[in-house]
Amino acid sequence: MAAETSPGRATSAGDVFRIASGNFLEMYDFMVFGYFAAAIGQAYFPAGDAASGLLKSLATFGAGFLMRPLGALVLGAFTDRHGRRAGLLLTLALMSVGIVTLTVTPGYATIGVLAPTLVLGGRLIQGFSAGAELGNVSVYLAEIAPPGRTGFYVSWQSASQQVAVIVAALVGVALSFVLGPAQLADWGWRLPLGLGCLLVPLLFVLRRHLRESDAFETRAAPDSIATIARHLWAARGIVLAGLGLVLMTTVSFYMITAYTPTFGKILHLPEQANLLVTAGVGASNLLWLPMMGALSDRIGRKPILIACTVLMMLTAYPAMAWLTGHPSVLRLIAVELWLSALYASYNSAMVVYLTEIVPPAVRASGFSLAYSLATAVGGFTPFIVTWLISVTGNRAVPGLWLTAAAAISLAAVVVTGRSQRRAALQKRGAL
């Protein structure tokens, strides 16, 4: 079932900007953490060697994703009951706690074990809020989109994340020119986080002026939390299929953005070049997302979903093997841009497809739960592939991780397609 849209009130570019602004902050924080994972590991997780500290830092990066399913259930149900605007304000407040905590908490050398404890707590709170943020934004955009343009409008949820990728990478590049490696590792990594903290008041002002979506306001009456829980349980098959749909998105996104600077170091490529490549990936994603979202409005979601998953399965490992065989910045750019095209094209169709197949009564909570369960796996991609490389000695192994995720997502596309066809046949039979 397609997300209901209401043409009664015109939707402006300002509406889309206000909706996606908090999504930018969430992803900006995650990207800064990923880019400076090694420095954060040294500050909060002292270890006998740099590799152990990096793994602990990446594990903390991934720990927030474990809270996303709980946040999806609690905050998604809150949004389905109290409205999209209220849900977006609440998730913004909670995610602000995470970025402020990481910015101001002293290092391990100053306050001991309390330092990693506070940082982990902040990541868990932020993960809890992020569990519903992306779903709330996607559902809101789907519900305010003009008829026939849902794919294009929903694509700006992901596009706002790509702006965050670009900004975070360019800030990292600028700092690498201004500060020396020792200064950057000691305290310089806190500067981009502080910049994110300064944005928080502005984002609250922007979101306070959001209007509620017509689709939510015209519902007969908000369901109780107990009723929403029953609807969610009845839709558990769609939620599990949605997990499979989202998996390729989360694995590929964190592979080509947050992990790229770390992977570049593993390949012994220049740090500044790695960050510039990451910024280029964000720009590539930003180009592909709205373009392919608009295409999905014209030709349908499933042709794009199937083509991208098949291409990822066929090319991910050979591309990584080619890159790692003779590492260079040019090869890194070529592989990352190819993976970016597959990720962004797939994601542009997948996000709106998921809003269309989740029942309206639990659209925010069902979408958020499916996405968060997948992110709880995909968000650990930097940790998983770093560990796999250390265990196998094969630097191309990230390609196998991408291939597995694409295979699962392809199976989910097939399963949901069959379910939609059966539902359509049953509906025609009832008529």
CSV table of C-alpha atoms in Angstrom, one decimal:
chain,number,residue,atom,x,y,z
A,1,MET,CA,0.0,0.0,0.0
A,2,ALA,CA,1.4,3.4,-1.0
A,3,ALA,CA,1.9,6.0,1.7
A,4,GLU,CA,-1.1,8.4,1.7
A,5,THR,CA,-0.3,11.9,0.5
A,6,SER,CA,-2.5,14.9,0.8
A,7,PRO,CA,-2.4,17.6,-1.9
A,8,GLY,CA,-4.5,20.0,0.2
A,9,ARG,CA,-1.4,22.0,1.4
A,10,ALA,CA,1.5,22.7,-0.8
A,11,THR,CA,4.9,21.3,0.2
A,12,SER,CA,7.8,23.7,-0.1
A,13,ALA,CA,11.6,23.2,-0.2
A,14,GLY,CA,11.6,24.8,3.3
A,15,ASP,CA,9.5,22.0,4.6
A,16,VAL,CA,11.8,19.3,3.3
A,17,PHE,CA,14.8,21.2,4.7
A,18,ARG,CA,13.3,21.5,8.2
A,19,ILE,CA,12.4,17.9,8.2
A,20,ALA,CA,15.8,16.6,7.1
A,21,SER,CA,17.9,19.0,9.2
A,22,GLY,CA,18.1,16.8,12.3
A,23,ASN,CA,18.9,13.8,10.1
A,24,PHE,CA,21.9,15.7,9.0
A,25,LEU,CA,23.1,16.2,12.6
A,26,GLU,CA,22.7,12.5,13.4
A,27,MET,CA,24.8,11.4,10.4
A,28,TYR,CA,27.3,14.2,10.9
A,29,ASP,CA,28.0,12.9,14.4
A,30,PHE,CA,28.4,9.3,13.2
A,31,MET,CA,30.7,10.3,10.4
A,32,VAL,CA,33.0,12.3,12.6
A,33,PHE,CA,33.2,9.4,15.0
A,34,GLY,CA,34.0,7.0,12.2
A,35,TYR,CA,36.6,9.4,10.6
A,36,PHE,CA,38.4,9.9,13.9
A,37,ALA,CA,37.9,6.4,15.3
A,38,ALA,CA,41.6,5.9,15.9
A,39,ALA,CA,42.0,9.2,17.8
A,40,ILE,CA,38.9,8.5,19.9
A,41,GLY,CA,40.2,5.0,20.6
A,42,GLN,CA,43.5,6.5,22.0
A,43,ALA,CA,41.6,9.0,24.1
A,44,TYR,CA,39.0,6.7,25.7
A,45,PHE,CA,40.2,3.1,25.2
A,46,PRO,CA,43.9,2.9,26.0
A,47,ALA,CA,45.3,-0.5,24.9
A,48,GLY,CA,48.6,-2.2,24.4
A,49,ASP,CA,48.6,-1.6,20.7
A,50,ALA,CA,46.8,0.7,18.2
A,51,ALA,CA,44.8,-2.1,16.6
A,52,SER,CA,43.2,-3.1,19.9
A,53,GLY,CA,42.3,0.6,20.6
A,54,LEU,CA,40.8,1.0,17.2
A,55,LEU,CA,38.7,-2.2,17.5
A,56,LYS,CA,37.4,-0.9,20.9
A,57,SER,CA,36.5,2.4,19.4
A,58,LEU,CA,34.7,0.8,16.4
A,59,ALA,CA,32.9,-1.5,18.8
A,60,THR,CA,31.6,1.6,20.7
A,61,PHE,CA,30.7,3.2,17.4
A,62,GLY,CA,28.6,0.1,16.7
A,63,ALA,CA,27.1,-0.3,20.2
A,64,GLY,CA,24.8,2.6,19.5
A,65,PHE,CA,23.2,0.6,16.7
A,66,LEU,CA,22.1,-2.1,19.2
A,67,MET,CA,19.8,0.5,20.9
A,68,ARG,CA,18.1,1.4,17.6
A,69,PRO,CA,15.5,-1.4,17.6
A,70,LEU,CA,14.4,-0.4,21.1
A,71,GLY,CA,14.3,3.2,20.1
A,72,ALA,CA,12.3,2.2,17.0
A,73,LEU,CA,9.7,0.4,19.2
A,74,VAL,CA,9.4,3.1,21.9
A,75,LEU,CA,9.9,6.3,19.9
A,76,GLY,CA,8.2,4.9,16.7
A,77,ALA,CA,5.1,4.1,18.8
A,78,PHE,CA,5.2,7.6,20.3
A,79,THR,CA,5.3,9.1,16.8
A,80,ASP,CA,2.4,6.9,15.5
A,81,ARG,CA,0.3,8.1,18.5
A,82,HIS,CA,1.4,11.7,19.0
A,83,GLY,CA,2.3,12.8,15.5
A,84,ARG,CA,5.3,13.1,13.2
A,85,ARG,CA,6.3,16.6,14.5
A,86,ALA,CA,6.3,15.6,18.1
A,87,GLY,CA,8.4,12.5,17.3
A,88,LEU,CA,11.0,14.5,15.3
A,89,LEU,CA,11.4,17.0,18.1
A,90,LEU,CA,11.9,14.2,20.7
A,91,THR,CA,14.5,12.4,18.6
A,92,LEU,CA,16.4,15.6,18.0
A,93,ALA,CA,16.6,16.2,21.8
A,94,LEU,CA,17.9,12.8,22.5
A,95,MET,CA,20.5,12.7,19.7
A,96,SER,CA,21.8,16.0,21.1
A,97,VAL,CA,22.8,14.3,24.3
A,98,GLY,CA,25.0,11.9,22.4
A,99,ILE,CA,27.0,14.5,20.5
A,100,VAL,CA,27.4,16.7,23.5
A,101,THR,CA,28.6,13.9,25.7
A,102,LEU,CA,31.3,12.8,23.2
A,103,THR,CA,32.4,16.4,22.8
A,104,VAL,CA,32.9,17.4,26.4
A,105,THR,CA,33.9,14.1,28.2
A,106,PRO,CA,37.5,14.2,29.3
A,107,GLY,CA,39.8,11.4,28.2
A,108,TYR,CA,40.8,8.2,30.1
A,109,ALA,CA,44.0,9.8,31.3
A,110,THR,CA,42.0,12.4,33.2
A,111,ILE,CA,39.0,10.6,34.7
A,112,GLY,CA,39.9,6.9,34.2
A,113,VAL,CA,37.2,4.3,33.5
A,114,LEU,CA,34.5,6.9,33.9
A,115,ALA,CA,35.5,8.3,30.5
A,116,PRO,CA,34.7,5.3,28.3
A,117,THR,CA,31.6,4.7,30.4
A,118,LEU,CA,30.2,8.2,29.7
A,119,VAL,CA,31.1,7.9,26.0
A,120,LEU,CA,29.4,4.6,25.7
A,121,GLY,CA,26.3,5.9,27.5
A,122,GLY,CA,26.1,8.8,25.1
A,123,ARG,CA,26.4,6.5,22.1
A,124,LEU,CA,23.6,4.3,23.5
A,125,ILE,CA,21.3,7.3,24.0
A,126,GLN,CA,22.0,8.6,20.5
A,127,GLY,CA,21.4,5.1,19.1
A,128,PHE,CA,18.1,5.0,20.9
A,129,SER,CA,17.0,8.3,19.3
A,130,ALA,CA,18.4,7.3,15.8
A,131,GLY,CA,16.2,4.2,15.9
A,132,ALA,CA,13.2,6.4,15.1
A,133,GLU,CA,14.8,9.5,13.5
A,134,LEU,CA,15.3,8.1,10.1
A,135,GLY,CA,12.0,6.4,10.1
A,136,ASN,CA,10.2,9.5,11.2
A,137,VAL,CA,11.8,11.6,8.5
A,138,SER,CA,11.1,9.1,5.8
A,139,VAL,CA,7.5,8.6,6.8
A,140,TYR,CA,6.9,12.4,7.1
A,141,LEU,CA,8.4,13.0,3.6
A,142,ALA,CA,6.3,10.2,2.2
A,143,GLU,CA,3.1,11.6,3.7
A,144,ILE,CA,3.7,15.2,2.5
A,145,ALA,CA,4.9,14.3,-1.0
A,146,PRO,CA,2.7,15.3,-3.9
A,147,PRO,CA,1.1,12.3,-5.7
A,148,GLY,CA,3.5,10.6,-8.0
A,149,ARG,CA,6.6,12.2,-6.5
A,150,THR,CA,7.0,10.1,-3.4
A,151,GLY,CA,10.3,8.5,-4.4
A,152,PHE,CA,11.8,11.9,-5.2
A,153,TYR,CA,10.7,13.5,-1.9
A,154,VAL,CA,11.7,10.5,0.3
A,155,SER,CA,15.2,10.4,-1.4
A,156,TRP,CA,16.0,13.7,0.4
A,157,GLN,CA,16.1,11.9,3.7
A,158,SER,CA,19.2,10.0,2.5
A,159,ALA,CA,20.4,13.0,0.6
A,160,SER,CA,20.7,15.0,3.9
A,161,GLN,CA,22.9,12.2,5.2
A,162,GLN,CA,25.2,12.6,2.2
A,163,VAL,CA,25.6,16.3,2.9
A,164,ALA,CA,26.7,15.3,6.4
A,165,VAL,CA,29.2,12.9,4.9
A,166,ILE,CA,30.6,15.7,2.7
A,167,VAL,CA,30.7,18.3,5.5
A,168,ALA,CA,32.3,16.0,8.0
A,169,ALA,CA,35.0,14.9,5.6
A,170,LEU,CA,35.8,18.4,4.5
A,171,VAL,CA,36.1,19.6,8.1
A,172,GLY,CA,38.4,16.7,8.7
A,173,VAL,CA,40.6,17.6,5.7
A,174,ALA,CA,40.7,21.3,6.8
A,175,LEU,CA,41.8,20.2,10.3
A,176,SER,CA,44.5,18.0,8.9
A,177,PHE,CA,46.0,21.0,7.1
A,178,VAL,CA,45.8,23.3,10.2
A,179,LEU,CA,46.8,20.9,13.0
A,180,GLY,CA,49.6,18.5,13.2
A,181,PRO,CA,49.0,14.7,13.7
A,182,ALA,CA,49.7,14.9,17.4
A,183,GLN,CA,47.3,17.9,18.0
A,184,LEU,CA,44.6,16.2,15.9
A,185,ALA,CA,44.9,13.0,17.9
A,186,ASP,CA,45.1,14.8,21.2
A,187,TRP,CA,42.3,17.3,21.0
A,188,GLY,CA,41.7,18.4,17.4
A,189,TRP,CA,39.1,15.7,16.8
A,190,ARG,CA,36.8,17.4,19.3
A,191,LEU,CA,36.5,20.5,17.1
A,192,PRO,CA,34.1,19.1,14.5
A,193,LEU,CA,32.0,17.6,17.3
A,194,GLY,CA,31.8,21.0,18.9
A,195,LEU,CA,30.6,22.5,15.6
A,196,GLY,CA,27.8,19.9,15.6
A,197,CYS,CA,26.8,21.1,19.1
A,198,LEU,CA,26.6,24.7,17.9
A,199,LEU,CA,24.0,23.5,15.3
A,200,VAL,CA,21.6,22.0,17.9
A,201,PRO,CA,19.7,25.2,18.9
A,202,LEU,CA,19.2,26.2,15.2
A,203,LEU,CA,17.8,22.7,14.4
A,204,PHE,CA,15.3,23.0,17.3
A,205,VAL,CA,14.1,26.3,15.9
A,206,LEU,CA,13.7,24.8,12.5
A,207,ARG,CA,11.8,21.8,13.6
A,208,ARG,CA,9.5,23.7,16.0
A,209,HIS,CA,7.9,25.3,12.9
A,210,LEU,CA,7.1,22.0,11.2
A,211,ARG,CA,3.4,21.3,10.4
A,212,GLU,CA,1.8,18.0,11.1
A,213,SER,CA,1.3,15.8,8.0
A,214,ASP,CA,-2.3,15.8,6.6
A,215,ALA,CA,-2.2,12.0,6.4
A,216,PHE,CA,-1.7,11.8,10.2
A,217,GLU,CA,-4.2,14.6,11.0
A,218,THR,CA,-7.0,13.0,9.0
A,219,ARG,CA,-6.7,9.7,10.8
A,220,ALA,CA,-9.9,8.9,12.8
A,221,ALA,CA,-8.1,8.9,16.1
A,222,PRO,CA,-4.6,8.0,17.3
A,223,ASP,CA,-4.3,4.4,18.4
A,224,SER,CA,-3.3,3.5,21.9
A,225,ILE,CA,0.2,2.2,22.5
A,226,ALA,CA,-1.3,-1.3,23.2
A,227,THR,CA,-3.2,-1.2,19.9
A,228,ILE,CA,-0.1,0.0,18.0
A,229,ALA,CA,1.8,-3.0,19.6
A,230,ARG,CA,-0.8,-5.4,18.3
A,231,HIS,CA,-0.7,-3.9,14.8
A,232,LEU,CA,3.1,-4.2,14.9
A,233,TRP,CA,3.0,-7.8,15.9
A,234,ALA,CA,0.5,-8.5,13.1
A,235,ALA,CA,2.9,-6.9,10.7
A,236,ARG,CA,6.0,-8.8,12.0
A,237,GLY,CA,6.4,-10.6,8.6
A,238,ILE,CA,6.7,-7.2,6.8
A,239,VAL,CA,9.1,-6.0,9.5
A,240,LEU,CA,11.4,-9.0,9.1
A,241,ALA,CA,11.3,-8.7,5.3
A,242,GLY,CA,12.1,-5.0,5.7
A,243,LEU,CA,15.1,-5.9,7.7
A,244,GLY,CA,16.4,-7.9,4.7
A,245,LEU,CA,15.5,-5.0,2.4
A,246,VAL,CA,17.5,-2.5,4.4
A,247,LEU,CA,20.6,-4.7,5.0
A,248,MET,CA,22.3,-3.8,1.7
A,249,THR,CA,21.8,-0.1,2.4
A,250,THR,CA,23.3,-0.1,5.9
A,251,VAL,CA,26.2,-2.4,5.1
A,252,SER,CA,27.2,-0.5,1.9
A,253,PHE,CA,26.6,3.0,3.4
A,254,TYR,CA,28.9,2.5,6.4
A,255,MET,CA,31.4,0.7,4.2
A,256,ILE,CA,31.8,3.5,1.7
A,257,THR,CA,31.5,6.4,4.2
A,258,ALA,CA,32.5,5.9,7.8
A,259,TYR,CA,34.9,3.1,7.1
A,260,THR,CA,36.7,4.6,4.1
A,261,PRO,CA,39.3,6.6,6.1
A,262,THR,CA,40.1,3.6,8.2
A,263,PHE,CA,40.3,1.3,5.2
A,264,GLY,CA,42.5,3.8,3.4
A,265,LYS,CA,44.9,3.6,6.4
A,266,ILE,CA,44.9,-0.2,6.2
A,267,LEU,CA,45.9,0.2,2.5
A,268,HIS,CA,48.6,2.7,3.5
A,269,LEU,CA,47.1,5.5,1.5
A,270,PRO,CA,47.4,9.2,2.5
A,271,GLU,CA,45.0,10.3,5.2
A,272,GLN,CA,44.0,13.5,3.5
A,273,ALA,CA,43.3,11.7,0.3
A,274,ASN,CA,41.1,9.2,2.1
A,275,LEU,CA,39.0,11.9,3.5
A,276,LEU,CA,38.7,13.6,0.1
A,277,VAL,CA,37.6,10.3,-1.4
A,278,THR,CA,35.0,10.1,1.3
A,279,ALA,CA,33.7,13.6,0.5
A,280,GLY,CA,33.6,12.5,-3.1
A,281,VAL,CA,31.5,9.5,-2.2
A,282,GLY,CA,29.0,11.7,-0.4
A,283,ALA,CA,28.8,14.0,-3.4
A,284,SER,CA,28.2,11.0,-5.7
A,285,ASN,CA,25.5,9.7,-3.3
A,286,LEU,CA,23.9,13.1,-3.3
A,287,LEU,CA,23.8,13.1,-7.1
A,288,TRP,CA,22.4,9.6,-7.5
A,289,LEU,CA,19.7,9.6,-4.7
A,290,PRO,CA,17.2,12.2,-6.0
A,291,MET,CA,17.8,11.2,-9.6
A,292,MET,CA,17.1,7.5,-9.0
A,293,GLY,CA,14.3,8.3,-6.6
A,294,ALA,CA,12.6,10.2,-9.4
A,295,LEU,CA,13.3,7.3,-11.8
A,296,SER,CA,11.6,4.9,-9.3
A,297,ASP,CA,8.5,7.1,-9.5
A,298,ARG,CA,8.4,6.5,-13.3
A,299,ILE,CA,9.4,2.8,-13.7
A,300,GLY,CA,8.7,1.4,-10.3
A,301,ARG,CA,10.8,0.4,-7.3
A,302,LYS,CA,11.4,-3.3,-7.9
A,303,PRO,CA,13.4,-3.1,-11.2
A,304,ILE,CA,15.9,-0.8,-9.5
A,305,LEU,CA,16.1,-3.0,-6.4
A,306,ILE,CA,16.7,-6.2,-8.3
A,307,ALA,CA,19.3,-4.6,-10.7
A,308,CYS,CA,21.3,-3.1,-7.9
A,309,THR,CA,21.4,-6.1,-5.7
A,310,VAL,CA,22.5,-8.4,-8.6
A,311,LEU,CA,25.2,-6.0,-9.7
A,312,MET,CA,26.5,-5.7,-6.1
A,313,MET,CA,26.7,-9.5,-5.8
A,314,LEU,CA,28.6,-9.8,-9.1
A,315,THR,CA,31.1,-7.0,-8.6
A,316,ALA,CA,31.7,-6.2,-4.9
A,317,TYR,CA,34.5,-8.8,-4.3
A,318,PRO,CA,36.2,-8.5,-7.7
A,319,ALA,CA,36.3,-4.7,-7.3
A,320,MET,CA,37.8,-5.0,-3.8
A,321,ALA,CA,40.3,-7.6,-5.0
A,322,TRP,CA,41.4,-5.2,-7.8
A,323,LEU,CA,41.8,-2.4,-5.3
A,324,THR,CA,43.8,-4.3,-2.7
A,325,GLY,CA,46.0,-6.0,-5.3
A,326,HIS,CA,47.7,-2.7,-6.1
A,327,PRO,CA,46.3,0.0,-3.8
A,328,SER,CA,46.2,3.5,-5.0
A,329,VAL,CA,44.1,6.6,-4.5
A,330,LEU,CA,42.8,6.4,-8.1
A,331,ARG,CA,41.7,2.8,-7.6
A,332,LEU,CA,40.1,3.7,-4.3
A,333,ILE,CA,38.1,6.5,-6.0
A,334,ALA,CA,37.0,4.2,-8.8
A,335,VAL,CA,35.8,1.4,-6.5
A,336,GLU,CA,34.1,3.8,-4.1
A,337,LEU,CA,32.3,5.6,-6.8
A,338,TRP,CA,31.0,2.3,-8.3
A,339,LEU,CA,29.8,1.1,-4.9
A,340,SER,CA,28.3,4.6,-4.3
A,341,ALA,CA,26.2,4.3,-7.5
A,342,LEU,CA,24.9,0.9,-6.5
A,343,TYR,CA,24.2,2.0,-2.9
A,344,ALA,CA,22.5,5.3,-3.8
A,345,SER,CA,20.4,3.8,-6.6
A,346,TYR,CA,19.2,0.9,-4.4
A,347,ASN,CA,18.5,3.1,-1.4
A,348,SER,CA,16.5,5.7,-3.3
A,349,ALA,CA,14.0,3.0,-4.3
A,350,MET,CA,14.2,0.9,-1.1
A,351,VAL,CA,13.3,3.6,1.4
A,352,VAL,CA,10.1,4.6,-0.3
A,353,TYR,CA,9.3,1.0,-1.1
A,354,LEU,CA,9.5,0.2,2.6
A,355,THR,CA,7.1,3.1,3.5
A,356,GLU,CA,4.7,1.7,0.9
A,357,ILE,CA,4.6,-1.9,2.2
A,358,VAL,CA,4.3,-1.1,6.0
A,359,PRO,CA,0.7,-0.8,7.2
A,360,PRO,CA,-0.4,2.8,7.8
A,361,ALA,CA,-1.3,2.2,11.5
A,362,VAL,CA,2.3,1.4,12.3
A,363,ARG,CA,4.1,3.2,9.5
A,364,ALA,CA,6.6,5.1,11.7
A,365,SER,CA,7.2,2.3,14.2
A,366,GLY,CA,7.2,-0.6,11.7
A,367,PHE,CA,9.5,1.2,9.3
A,368,SER,CA,11.8,2.3,12.1
A,369,LEU,CA,12.0,-1.2,13.6
A,370,ALA,CA,12.9,-2.8,10.3
A,371,TYR,CA,15.5,-0.2,9.5
A,372,SER,CA,17.0,-0.3,13.0
A,373,LEU,CA,17.3,-4.1,13.1
A,374,ALA,CA,19.2,-3.9,9.8
A,375,THR,CA,21.4,-1.1,11.1
A,376,ALA,CA,22.2,-3.1,14.2
A,377,VAL,CA,24.0,-5.4,11.8
A,378,GLY,CA,25.2,-3.0,9.2
A,379,GLY,CA,26.3,-0.4,11.7
A,380,PHE,CA,29.0,-2.9,12.9
A,381,THR,CA,30.4,-3.1,9.4
A,382,PRO,CA,33.6,-1.1,10.2
A,383,PHE,CA,34.2,-3.4,13.2
A,384,ILE,CA,33.3,-6.6,11.4
A,385,VAL,CA,35.5,-6.0,8.3
A,386,THR,CA,38.4,-4.7,10.3
A,387,TRP,CA,38.2,-7.9,12.4
A,388,LEU,CA,37.9,-10.1,9.3
A,389,ILE,CA,40.9,-8.5,7.7
A,390,SER,CA,42.9,-9.0,10.9
A,391,VAL,CA,41.8,-12.7,11.1
A,392,THR,CA,42.1,-13.7,7.4
A,393,GLY,CA,44.8,-11.4,6.2
A,394,ASN,CA,42.7,-10.8,3.1
A,395,ARG,CA,42.2,-7.0,2.6
A,396,ALA,CA,39.5,-7.7,0.0
A,397,VAL,CA,37.2,-9.5,2.4
A,398,PRO,CA,34.9,-6.4,2.8
A,399,GLY,CA,33.7,-7.4,-0.7
A,400,LEU,CA,32.4,-10.7,0.6
A,401,TRP,CA,30.5,-8.9,3.4
A,402,LEU,CA,28.9,-6.6,0.8
A,403,THR,CA,28.0,-9.7,-1.4
A,404,ALA,CA,26.3,-11.4,1.5
A,405,ALA,CA,24.2,-8.3,2.4
A,406,ALA,CA,23.2,-7.9,-1.3
A,407,ALA,CA,22.1,-11.6,-1.5
A,408,ILE,CA,19.9,-11.2,1.6
A,409,SER,CA,18.3,-8.0,0.2
A,410,LEU,CA,17.6,-9.6,-3.1
A,411,ALA,CA,15.8,-12.4,-1.4
A,412,ALA,CA,13.7,-9.9,0.6
A,413,VAL,CA,12.8,-8.1,-2.6
A,414,VAL,CA,11.5,-11.3,-4.1
A,415,VAL,CA,9.6,-12.3,-1.0
A,416,THR,CA,7.9,-8.9,-0.6
A,417,GLY,CA,7.0,-8.9,-4.3
A,418,ARG,CA,5.3,-12.2,-4.0
A,419,SER,CA,3.4,-11.0,-0.9
A,420,GLN,CA,2.2,-7.9,-2.7
A,421,ARG,CA,1.0,-9.9,-5.7
A,422,ARG,CA,-0.9,-12.3,-3.4
A,423,ALA,CA,-2.5,-9.4,-1.5
A,424,ALA,CA,-3.5,-7.8,-4.8
A,425,LEU,CA,-5.1,-11.0,-6.1
A,426,GLN,CA,-7.0,-11.5,-2.8
A,427,LYS,CA,-8.3,-7.9,-2.9
A,428,ARG,CA,-9.5,-8.4,-6.5
A,429,GLY,CA,-11.2,-11.6,-5.5
A,430,ALA,CA,-13.0,-9.9,-2.6
A,431,LEU,CA,-14.3,-7.3,-5.0
